CSV table of C-alpha atoms and ligand atoms in Angstrom, one decimal:
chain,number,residue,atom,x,y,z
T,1,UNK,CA,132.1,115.7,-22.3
T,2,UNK,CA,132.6,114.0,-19.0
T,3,UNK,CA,129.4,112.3,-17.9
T,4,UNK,CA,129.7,111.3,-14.2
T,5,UNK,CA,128.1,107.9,-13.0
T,6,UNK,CA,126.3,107.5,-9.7
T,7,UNK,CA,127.3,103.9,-8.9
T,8,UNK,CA,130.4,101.7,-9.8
T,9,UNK,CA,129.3,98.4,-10.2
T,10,UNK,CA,129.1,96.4,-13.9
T,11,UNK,CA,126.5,98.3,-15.8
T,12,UNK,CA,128.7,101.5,-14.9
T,13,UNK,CA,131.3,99.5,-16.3
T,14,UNK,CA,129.4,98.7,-19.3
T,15,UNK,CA,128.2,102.4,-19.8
T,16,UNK,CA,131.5,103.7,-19.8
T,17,UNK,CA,133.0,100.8,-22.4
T,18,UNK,CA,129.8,102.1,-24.4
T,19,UNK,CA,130.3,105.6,-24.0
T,20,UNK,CA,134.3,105.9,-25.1
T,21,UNK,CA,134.1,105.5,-28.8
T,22,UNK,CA,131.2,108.2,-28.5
T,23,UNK,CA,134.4,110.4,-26.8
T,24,UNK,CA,132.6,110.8,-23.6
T,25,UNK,CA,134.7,110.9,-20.6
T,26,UNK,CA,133.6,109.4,-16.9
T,27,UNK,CA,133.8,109.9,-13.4
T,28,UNK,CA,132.8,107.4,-10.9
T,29,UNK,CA,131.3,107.8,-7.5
T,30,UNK,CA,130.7,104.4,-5.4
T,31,UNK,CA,131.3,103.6,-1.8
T,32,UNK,CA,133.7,100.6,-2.0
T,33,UNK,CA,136.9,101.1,-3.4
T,34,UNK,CA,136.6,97.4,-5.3
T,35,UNK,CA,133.9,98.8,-7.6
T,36,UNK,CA,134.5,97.1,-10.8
T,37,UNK,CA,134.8,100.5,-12.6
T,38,UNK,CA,137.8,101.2,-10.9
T,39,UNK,CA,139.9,99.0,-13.6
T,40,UNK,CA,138.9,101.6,-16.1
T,41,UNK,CA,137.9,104.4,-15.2
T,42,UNK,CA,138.9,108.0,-12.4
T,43,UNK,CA,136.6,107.2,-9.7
T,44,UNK,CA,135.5,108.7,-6.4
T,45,UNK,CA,135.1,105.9,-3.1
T,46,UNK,CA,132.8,107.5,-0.8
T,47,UNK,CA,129.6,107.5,0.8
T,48,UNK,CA,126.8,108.3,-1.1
T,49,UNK,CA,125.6,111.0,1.0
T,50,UNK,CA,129.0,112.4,2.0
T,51,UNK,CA,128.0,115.6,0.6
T,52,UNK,CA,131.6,117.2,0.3
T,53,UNK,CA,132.7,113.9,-1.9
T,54,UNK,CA,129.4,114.9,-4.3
T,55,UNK,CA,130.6,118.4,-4.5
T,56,UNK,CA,134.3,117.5,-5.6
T,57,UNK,CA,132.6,114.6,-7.6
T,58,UNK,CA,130.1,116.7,-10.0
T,59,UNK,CA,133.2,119.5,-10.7
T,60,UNK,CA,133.6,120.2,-14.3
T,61,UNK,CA,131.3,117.2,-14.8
T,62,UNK,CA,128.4,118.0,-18.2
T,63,UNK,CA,125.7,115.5,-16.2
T,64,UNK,CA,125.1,113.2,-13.9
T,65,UNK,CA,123.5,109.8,-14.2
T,66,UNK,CA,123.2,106.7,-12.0
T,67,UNK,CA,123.3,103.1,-12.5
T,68,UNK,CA,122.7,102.2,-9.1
T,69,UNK,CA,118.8,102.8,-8.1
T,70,UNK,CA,119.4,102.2,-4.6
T,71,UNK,CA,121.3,105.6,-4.4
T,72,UNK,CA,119.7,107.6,-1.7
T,73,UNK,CA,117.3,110.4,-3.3
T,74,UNK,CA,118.9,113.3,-1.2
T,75,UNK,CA,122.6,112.7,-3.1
T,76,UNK,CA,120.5,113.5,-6.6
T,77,UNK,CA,118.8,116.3,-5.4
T,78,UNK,CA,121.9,117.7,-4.1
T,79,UNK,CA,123.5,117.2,-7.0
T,80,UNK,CA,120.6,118.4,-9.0
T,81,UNK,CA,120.7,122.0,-8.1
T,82,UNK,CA,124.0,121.8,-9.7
T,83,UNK,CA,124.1,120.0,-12.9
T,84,UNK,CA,121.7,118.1,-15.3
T,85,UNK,CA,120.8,114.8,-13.9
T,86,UNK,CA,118.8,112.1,-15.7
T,87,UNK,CA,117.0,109.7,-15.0
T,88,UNK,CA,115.2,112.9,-12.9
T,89,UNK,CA,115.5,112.2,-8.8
T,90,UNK,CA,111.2,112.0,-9.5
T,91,UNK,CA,111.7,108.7,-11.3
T,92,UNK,CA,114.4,107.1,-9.4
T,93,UNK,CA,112.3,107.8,-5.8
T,94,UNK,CA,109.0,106.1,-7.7
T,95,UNK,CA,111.0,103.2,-8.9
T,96,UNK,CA,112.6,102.7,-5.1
T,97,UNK,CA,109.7,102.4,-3.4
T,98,UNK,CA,107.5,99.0,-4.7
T,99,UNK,CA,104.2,101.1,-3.4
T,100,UNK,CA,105.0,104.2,-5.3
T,101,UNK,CA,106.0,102.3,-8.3
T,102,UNK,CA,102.7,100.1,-8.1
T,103,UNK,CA,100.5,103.1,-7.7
T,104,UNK,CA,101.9,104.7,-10.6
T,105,UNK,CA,101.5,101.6,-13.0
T,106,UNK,CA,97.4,101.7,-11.3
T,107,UNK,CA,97.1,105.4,-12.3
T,108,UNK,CA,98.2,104.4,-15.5
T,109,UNK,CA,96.3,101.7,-16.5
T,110,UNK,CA,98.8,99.4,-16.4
T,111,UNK,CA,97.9,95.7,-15.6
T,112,UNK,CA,100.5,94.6,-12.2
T,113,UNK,CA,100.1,92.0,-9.5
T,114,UNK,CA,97.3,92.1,-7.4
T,115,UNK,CA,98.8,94.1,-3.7
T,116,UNK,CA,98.4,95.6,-0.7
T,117,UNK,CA,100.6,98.0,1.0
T,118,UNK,CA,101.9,97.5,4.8
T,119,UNK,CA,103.4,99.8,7.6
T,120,UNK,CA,104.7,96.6,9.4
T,121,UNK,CA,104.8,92.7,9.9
T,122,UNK,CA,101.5,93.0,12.6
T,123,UNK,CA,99.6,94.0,9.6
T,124,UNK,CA,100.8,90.8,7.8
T,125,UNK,CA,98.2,88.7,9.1
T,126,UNK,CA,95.7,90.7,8.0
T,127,UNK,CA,97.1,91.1,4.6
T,128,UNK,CA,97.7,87.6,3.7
T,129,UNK,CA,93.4,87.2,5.2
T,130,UNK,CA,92.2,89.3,2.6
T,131,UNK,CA,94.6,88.6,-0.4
T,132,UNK,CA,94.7,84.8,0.1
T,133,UNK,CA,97.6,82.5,-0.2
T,134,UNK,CA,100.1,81.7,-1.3
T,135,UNK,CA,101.4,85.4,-1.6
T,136,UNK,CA,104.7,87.2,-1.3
T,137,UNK,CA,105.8,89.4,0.9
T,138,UNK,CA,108.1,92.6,-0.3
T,139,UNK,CA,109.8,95.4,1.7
T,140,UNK,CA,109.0,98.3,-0.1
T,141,UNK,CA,111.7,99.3,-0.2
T,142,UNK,CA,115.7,98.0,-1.1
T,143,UNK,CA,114.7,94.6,-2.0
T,144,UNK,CA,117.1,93.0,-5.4
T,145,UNK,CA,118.0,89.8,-6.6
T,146,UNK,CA,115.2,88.1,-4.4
T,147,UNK,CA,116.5,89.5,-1.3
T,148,UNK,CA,114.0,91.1,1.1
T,149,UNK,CA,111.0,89.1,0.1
T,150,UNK,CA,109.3,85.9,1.5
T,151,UNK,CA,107.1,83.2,-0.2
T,152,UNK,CA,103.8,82.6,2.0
T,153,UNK,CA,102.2,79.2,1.1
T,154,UNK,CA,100.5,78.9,4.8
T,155,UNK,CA,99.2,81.0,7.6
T,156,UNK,CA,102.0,78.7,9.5
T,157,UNK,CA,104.5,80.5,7.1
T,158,UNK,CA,103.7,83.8,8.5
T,159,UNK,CA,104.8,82.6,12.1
T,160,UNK,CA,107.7,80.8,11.1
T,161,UNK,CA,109.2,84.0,9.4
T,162,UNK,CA,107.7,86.4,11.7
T,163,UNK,CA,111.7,86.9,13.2
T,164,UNK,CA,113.1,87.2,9.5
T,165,UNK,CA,110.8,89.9,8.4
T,166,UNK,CA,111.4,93.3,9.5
T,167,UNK,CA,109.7,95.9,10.9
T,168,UNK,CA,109.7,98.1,7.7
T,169,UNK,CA,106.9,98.9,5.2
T,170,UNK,CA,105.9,96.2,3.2
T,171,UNK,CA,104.3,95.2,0.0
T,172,UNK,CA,101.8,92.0,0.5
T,173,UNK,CA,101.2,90.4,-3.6
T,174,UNK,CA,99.5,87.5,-4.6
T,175,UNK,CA,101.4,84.6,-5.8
T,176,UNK,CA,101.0,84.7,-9.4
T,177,UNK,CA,101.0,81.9,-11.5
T,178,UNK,CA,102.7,83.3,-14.6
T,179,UNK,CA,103.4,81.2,-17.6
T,180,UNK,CA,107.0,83.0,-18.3
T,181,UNK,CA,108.8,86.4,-17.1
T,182,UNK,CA,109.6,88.9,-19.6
T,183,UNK,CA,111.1,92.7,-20.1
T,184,UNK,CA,110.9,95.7,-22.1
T,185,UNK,CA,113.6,97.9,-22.2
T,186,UNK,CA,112.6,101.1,-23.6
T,187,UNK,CA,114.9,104.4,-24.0
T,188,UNK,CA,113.8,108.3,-24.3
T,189,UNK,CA,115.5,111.0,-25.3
T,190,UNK,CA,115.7,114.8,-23.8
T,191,UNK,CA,113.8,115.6,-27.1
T,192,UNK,CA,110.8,113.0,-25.9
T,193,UNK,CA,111.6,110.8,-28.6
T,194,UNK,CA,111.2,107.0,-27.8
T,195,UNK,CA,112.4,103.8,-29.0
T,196,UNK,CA,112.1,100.3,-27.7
T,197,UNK,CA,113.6,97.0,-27.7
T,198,UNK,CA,111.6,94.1,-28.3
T,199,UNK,CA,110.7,91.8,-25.5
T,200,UNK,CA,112.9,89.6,-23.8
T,201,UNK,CA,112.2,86.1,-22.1
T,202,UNK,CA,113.6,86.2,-18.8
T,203,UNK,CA,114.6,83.0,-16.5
T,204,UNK,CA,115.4,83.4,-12.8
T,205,UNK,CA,116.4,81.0,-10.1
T,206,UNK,CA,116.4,82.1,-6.0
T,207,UNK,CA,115.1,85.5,-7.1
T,208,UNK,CA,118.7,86.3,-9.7
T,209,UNK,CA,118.0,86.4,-13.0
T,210,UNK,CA,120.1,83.2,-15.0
T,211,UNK,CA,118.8,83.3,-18.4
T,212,UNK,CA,117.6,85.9,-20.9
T,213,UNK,CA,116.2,85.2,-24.8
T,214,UNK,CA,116.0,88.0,-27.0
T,215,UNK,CA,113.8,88.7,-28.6
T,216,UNK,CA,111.4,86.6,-26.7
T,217,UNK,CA,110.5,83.4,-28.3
T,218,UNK,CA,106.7,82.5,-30.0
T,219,UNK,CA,105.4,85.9,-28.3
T,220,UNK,CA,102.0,87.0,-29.5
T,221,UNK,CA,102.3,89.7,-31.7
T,222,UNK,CA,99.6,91.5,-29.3
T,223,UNK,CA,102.2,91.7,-26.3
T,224,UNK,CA,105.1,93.8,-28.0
T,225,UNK,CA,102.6,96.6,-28.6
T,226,UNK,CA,100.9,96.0,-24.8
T,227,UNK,CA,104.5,96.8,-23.7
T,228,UNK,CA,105.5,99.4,-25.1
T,229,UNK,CA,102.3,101.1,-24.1
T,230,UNK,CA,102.9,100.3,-20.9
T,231,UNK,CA,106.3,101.4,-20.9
T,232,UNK,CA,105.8,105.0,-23.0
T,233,UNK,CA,102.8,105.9,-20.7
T,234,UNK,CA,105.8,105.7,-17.8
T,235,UNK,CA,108.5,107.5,-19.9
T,236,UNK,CA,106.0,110.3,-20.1
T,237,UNK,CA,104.4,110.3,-16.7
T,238,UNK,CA,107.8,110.7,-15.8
T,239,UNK,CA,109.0,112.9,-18.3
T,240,UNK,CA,111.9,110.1,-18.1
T,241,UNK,CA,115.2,110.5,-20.1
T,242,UNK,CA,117.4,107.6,-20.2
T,243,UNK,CA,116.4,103.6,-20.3
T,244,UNK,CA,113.8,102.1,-18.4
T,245,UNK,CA,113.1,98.5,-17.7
T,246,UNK,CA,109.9,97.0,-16.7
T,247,UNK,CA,110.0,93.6,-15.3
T,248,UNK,CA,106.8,91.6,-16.4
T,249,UNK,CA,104.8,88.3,-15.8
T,250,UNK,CA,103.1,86.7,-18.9
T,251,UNK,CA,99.8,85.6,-17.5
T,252,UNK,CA,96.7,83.6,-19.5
T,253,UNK,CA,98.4,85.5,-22.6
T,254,UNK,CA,98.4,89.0,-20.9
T,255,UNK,CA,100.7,91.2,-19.3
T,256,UNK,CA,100.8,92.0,-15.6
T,257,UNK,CA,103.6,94.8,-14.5
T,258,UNK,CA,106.0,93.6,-11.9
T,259,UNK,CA,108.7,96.1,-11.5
T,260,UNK,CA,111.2,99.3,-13.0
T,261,UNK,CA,114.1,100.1,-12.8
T,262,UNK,CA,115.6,103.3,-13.7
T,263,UNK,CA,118.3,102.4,-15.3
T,264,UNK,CA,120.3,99.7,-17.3
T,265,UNK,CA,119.4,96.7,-17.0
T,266,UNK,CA,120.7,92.8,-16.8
T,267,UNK,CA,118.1,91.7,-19.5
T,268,UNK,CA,119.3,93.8,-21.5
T,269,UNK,CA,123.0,93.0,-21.7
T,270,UNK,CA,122.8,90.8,-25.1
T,271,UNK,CA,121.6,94.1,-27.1
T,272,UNK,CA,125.5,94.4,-26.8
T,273,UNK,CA,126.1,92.2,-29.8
T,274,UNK,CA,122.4,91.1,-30.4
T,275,UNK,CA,121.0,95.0,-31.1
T,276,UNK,CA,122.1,97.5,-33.7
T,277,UNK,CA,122.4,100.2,-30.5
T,278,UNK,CA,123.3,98.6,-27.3
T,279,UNK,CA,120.8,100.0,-24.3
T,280,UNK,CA,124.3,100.9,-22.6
T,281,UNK,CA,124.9,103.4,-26.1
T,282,UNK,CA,121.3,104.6,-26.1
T,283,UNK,CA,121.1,105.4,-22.4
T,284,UNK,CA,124.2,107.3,-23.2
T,285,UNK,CA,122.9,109.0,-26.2
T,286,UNK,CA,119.9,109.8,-24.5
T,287,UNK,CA,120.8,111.2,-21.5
T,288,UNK,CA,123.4,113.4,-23.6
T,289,UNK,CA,121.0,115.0,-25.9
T,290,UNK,CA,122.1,112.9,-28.8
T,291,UNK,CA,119.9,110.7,-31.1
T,292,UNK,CA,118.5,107.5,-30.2
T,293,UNK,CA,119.6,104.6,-32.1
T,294,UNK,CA,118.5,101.5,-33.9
T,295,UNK,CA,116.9,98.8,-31.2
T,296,UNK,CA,116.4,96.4,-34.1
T,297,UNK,CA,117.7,93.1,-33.4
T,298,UNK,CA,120.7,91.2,-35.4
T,299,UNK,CA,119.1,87.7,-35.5
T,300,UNK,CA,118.8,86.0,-32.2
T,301,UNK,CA,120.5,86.0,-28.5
T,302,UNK,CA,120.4,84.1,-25.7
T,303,UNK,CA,122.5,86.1,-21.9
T,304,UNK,CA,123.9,83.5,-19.6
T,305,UNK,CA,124.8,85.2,-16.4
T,306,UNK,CA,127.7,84.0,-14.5
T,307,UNK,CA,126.9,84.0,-10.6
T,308,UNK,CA,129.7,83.4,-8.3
T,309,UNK,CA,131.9,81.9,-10.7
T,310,UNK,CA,133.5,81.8,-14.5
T,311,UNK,CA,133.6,79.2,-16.8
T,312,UNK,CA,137.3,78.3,-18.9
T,313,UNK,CA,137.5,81.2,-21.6
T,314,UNK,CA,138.9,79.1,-24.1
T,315,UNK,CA,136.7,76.9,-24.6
T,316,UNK,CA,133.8,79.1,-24.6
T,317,UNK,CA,135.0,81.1,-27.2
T,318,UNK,CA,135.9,78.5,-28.9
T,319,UNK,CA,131.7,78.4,-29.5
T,320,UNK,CA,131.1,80.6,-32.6
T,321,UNK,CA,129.4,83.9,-31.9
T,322,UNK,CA,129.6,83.5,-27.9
T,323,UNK,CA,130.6,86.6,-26.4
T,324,UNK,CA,132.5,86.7,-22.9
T,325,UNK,CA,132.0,90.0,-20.1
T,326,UNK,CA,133.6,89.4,-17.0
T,327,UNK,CA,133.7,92.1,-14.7
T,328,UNK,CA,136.4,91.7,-12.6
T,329,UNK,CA,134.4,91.5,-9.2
T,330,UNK,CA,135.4,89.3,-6.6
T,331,UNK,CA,134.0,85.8,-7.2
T,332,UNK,CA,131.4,85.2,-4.5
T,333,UNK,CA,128.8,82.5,-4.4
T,334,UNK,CA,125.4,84.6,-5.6
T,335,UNK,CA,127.3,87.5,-7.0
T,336,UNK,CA,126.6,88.7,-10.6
T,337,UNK,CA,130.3,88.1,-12.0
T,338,UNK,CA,130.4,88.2,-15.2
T,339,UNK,CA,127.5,87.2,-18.2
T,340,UNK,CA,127.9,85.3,-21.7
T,341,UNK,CA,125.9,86.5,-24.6
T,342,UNK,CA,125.4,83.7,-27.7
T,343,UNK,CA,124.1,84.8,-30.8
T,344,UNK,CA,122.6,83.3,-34.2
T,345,UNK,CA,121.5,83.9,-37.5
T,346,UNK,CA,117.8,82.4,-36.2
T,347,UNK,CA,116.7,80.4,-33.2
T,348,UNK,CA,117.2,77.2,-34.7
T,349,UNK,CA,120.6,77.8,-34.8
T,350,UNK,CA,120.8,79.3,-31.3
T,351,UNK,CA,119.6,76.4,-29.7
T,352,UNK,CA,122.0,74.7,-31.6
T,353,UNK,CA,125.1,76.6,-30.4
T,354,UNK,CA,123.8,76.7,-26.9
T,355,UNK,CA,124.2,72.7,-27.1
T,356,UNK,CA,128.0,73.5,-27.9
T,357,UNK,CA,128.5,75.4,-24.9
T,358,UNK,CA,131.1,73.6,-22.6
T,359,UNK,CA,129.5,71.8,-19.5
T,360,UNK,CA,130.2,74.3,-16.9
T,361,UNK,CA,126.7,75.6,-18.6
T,362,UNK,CA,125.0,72.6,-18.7
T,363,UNK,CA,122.6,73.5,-15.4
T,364,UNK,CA,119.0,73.6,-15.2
T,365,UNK,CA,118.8,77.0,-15.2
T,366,UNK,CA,120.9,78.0,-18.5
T,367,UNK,CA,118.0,75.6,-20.1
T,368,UNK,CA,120.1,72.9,-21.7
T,369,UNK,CA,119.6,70.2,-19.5
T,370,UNK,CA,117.6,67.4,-19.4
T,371,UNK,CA,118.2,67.7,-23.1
T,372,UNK,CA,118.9,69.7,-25.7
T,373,UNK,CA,115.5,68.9,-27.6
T,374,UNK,CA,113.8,70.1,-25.3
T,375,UNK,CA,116.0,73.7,-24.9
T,376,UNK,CA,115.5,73.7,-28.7
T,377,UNK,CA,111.9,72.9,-28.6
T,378,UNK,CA,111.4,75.9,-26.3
T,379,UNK,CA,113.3,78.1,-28.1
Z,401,AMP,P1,111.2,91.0,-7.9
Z,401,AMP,O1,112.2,91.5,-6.9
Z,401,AMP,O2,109.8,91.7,-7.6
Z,401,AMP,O3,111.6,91.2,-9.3
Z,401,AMP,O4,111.0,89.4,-7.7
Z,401,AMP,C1,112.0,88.5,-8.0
Z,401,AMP,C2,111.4,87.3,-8.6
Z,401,AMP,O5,110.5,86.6,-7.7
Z,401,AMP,C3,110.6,87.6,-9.9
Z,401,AMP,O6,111.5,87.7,-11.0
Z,401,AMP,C4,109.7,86.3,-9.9
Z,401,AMP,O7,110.4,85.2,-10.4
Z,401,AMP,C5,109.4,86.1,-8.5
Z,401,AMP,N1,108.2,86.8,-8.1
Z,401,AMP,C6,108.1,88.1,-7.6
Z,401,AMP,N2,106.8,88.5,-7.4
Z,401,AMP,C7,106.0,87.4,-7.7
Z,401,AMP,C8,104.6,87.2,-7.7
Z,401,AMP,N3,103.7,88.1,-7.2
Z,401,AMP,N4,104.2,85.9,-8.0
Z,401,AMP,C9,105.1,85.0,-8.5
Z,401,AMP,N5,106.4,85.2,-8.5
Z,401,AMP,C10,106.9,86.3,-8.1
């Protein structure tokens, strides 16, 4: 079965290095002919909504899915009326708009940061008046990694940026003052079956996510139930098939919704060695019409992205148990270029190995520095 791949960029690399020993075959579409994907697999480089390159691009292909949730809504309804595509073009528009996405977790019940929706910046002012500060202003739409939103802590704020913010709907939240951010990945099949991976502490530093500990450490045992609540009544609004994050902000010991995304996801890149089924495998098996598998963990992980720059392989691998992905992307300061996954028997031994990690990873935001007492201690 060749399974074709909206999107060419590492979790479409990931997907496919999942999806080989299951003797699924992939096709690529991305615009830039660098996309990581191109090292091992055929691949299309065009536009996304050159519609001649998405007819030649879905031939002889079983499905379509995307990893990319940016991908214009018109390219998967074209290709929709053609072959099977999940996640369904419903869910991805929902999750690429941050006001359709919101009002879907309200109709559902589910807890998210307090909002208000804009047409423009001159509503702004009057925004920020009736939400207080500080807040954060979103565009609705194409934000990722922190880019396209702005933190408010004055009205003076609001003048100061009033050049940098564009004239584009926007989502007005109010700061919240969360006491950690955390995910659930969750996975359904085309049979509605559902399974879900446990939750997953997430550190982030100028809006990219550095940091992920899995399964999230001295969690309530309340929260993994709230979550997966949360994230079933979504699957099924959505009749979703495929894995779905939701990004989430652990506040006064509840949970408030953030964001989705349709797709893979970066916090969930340790399941690779930490879980019995990787999410890269079970968005694969469910999108195929194949049985979930096991989310259980195997003991403890800690993801260590590499932005903009890679650390000596040998000795990192010289750490036991640490796992090394690099992508093969350009190295560029901010870009996602490659991520480490550590893993342990328990999380006193985590904390332990993370100490052993050479010093290119001793940095604030990998949680090891001042010292590794306190890394352990919050662990
Ligand atoms: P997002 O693109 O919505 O995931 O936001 C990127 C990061 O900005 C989040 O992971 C948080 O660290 C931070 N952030 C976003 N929204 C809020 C909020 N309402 N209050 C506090 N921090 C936020």
């Amino acid at each position: 079965m060749t399974i074709g791949i909206l999107g060419g960029g590492q979790l479409g690399y990931m997907l496919a290095l999942a999806g080989y020993p299951l003797n699924f075959h992939f096709r690529f579409l991305d615009p830039s002919p660098q996309a990581p994907v191109g090292r091992i697999a055929p691949r299309v480089t065009a536009e996304y909504t050159d519609f001649e390159a998405l007819e030649k691009f879905a031939s002889g292909l079983a499905l379509v899915t995307y990893e990319f949730e940016n991908v214009p809504a018109e390219a998967v309804r074209f290709l929709q009326k053609r072959l099977p595509v999940y996640p369904s073009p419903q869910a991805l528009e929902t999750a690429q708009d941050r006001r359709s996405e919101k009002k879907l977790f309200q109709k559902l019940g589910i807890p998210t940061t307090e909002f208000l929706a804009v047409t423009g910046p001159d509503e702004l002012d009057q925004a920020v008046r009736e939400l207080g500060l500080p807040a954060i202003v979103k565009t609705s739409r194409f934000g990722y990694d922190g880019k396209g939103q702005w933190l408010l802590r004055t009205h003076e704020d609001l003048t100061r940026l009033a050049q940098e913010i564009p004239a584009t709907p926007l989502v007005v939240e109010k700061f919240v003052h969360f006491s950690r951010e955390l995910s659930i990945l969750a996975v359904r099949a085309r049979n509605g079956k559902t399974a879900f991976y446990p939750l997953v502490e997430n550190r982030h530093r100028e809006g990219i996510l550095r940091f992920s500990l899995a399964p999230a450490p001295r969690t309530a045992a309340a929260l993994q139930p709230e979550a997966e609540q949360a994230a079933l009544r979504v699957l099924e609004a959505l009749d979703y098939v495929g894995v779905l994050a939701i990004e989430l902000f652990e506040c006064e010991g509840r949970l408030l919704a953030n964001e989705m995304a349709p797709r893979v996801h970066n916090s969930g890149h340790w399941s690779i060695e930490g879980a019995v089924t990787s999410q890269f495998e079970n968005h694969l098996r469910a999108v195929a019409g194949l049985p979930l598998g096991d989310t259980s963990t195997m003991g403890h992980s800690a993801m260590l992205n590499l932005i903009g720059e890679l650390p000596d392989s040998s000795e990192l691998l010289a750490v036991p148990d640490a796992h090394l992905h690099i992508y093969g992307k350009a190295l560029r300061p901010g870009r996602k270029v490659g991520h480490v996954t550590l893993r342990a028997d328990s999380a006193e031994h985590l904390a332990t190995r993370l100490g052993q990690l050479p010093r290119f990873f001793h940095r604030p935001e990998f949680c090891l520095n001042p010292n590794l007492a306190q890394s352990a201690k919050s662990l």
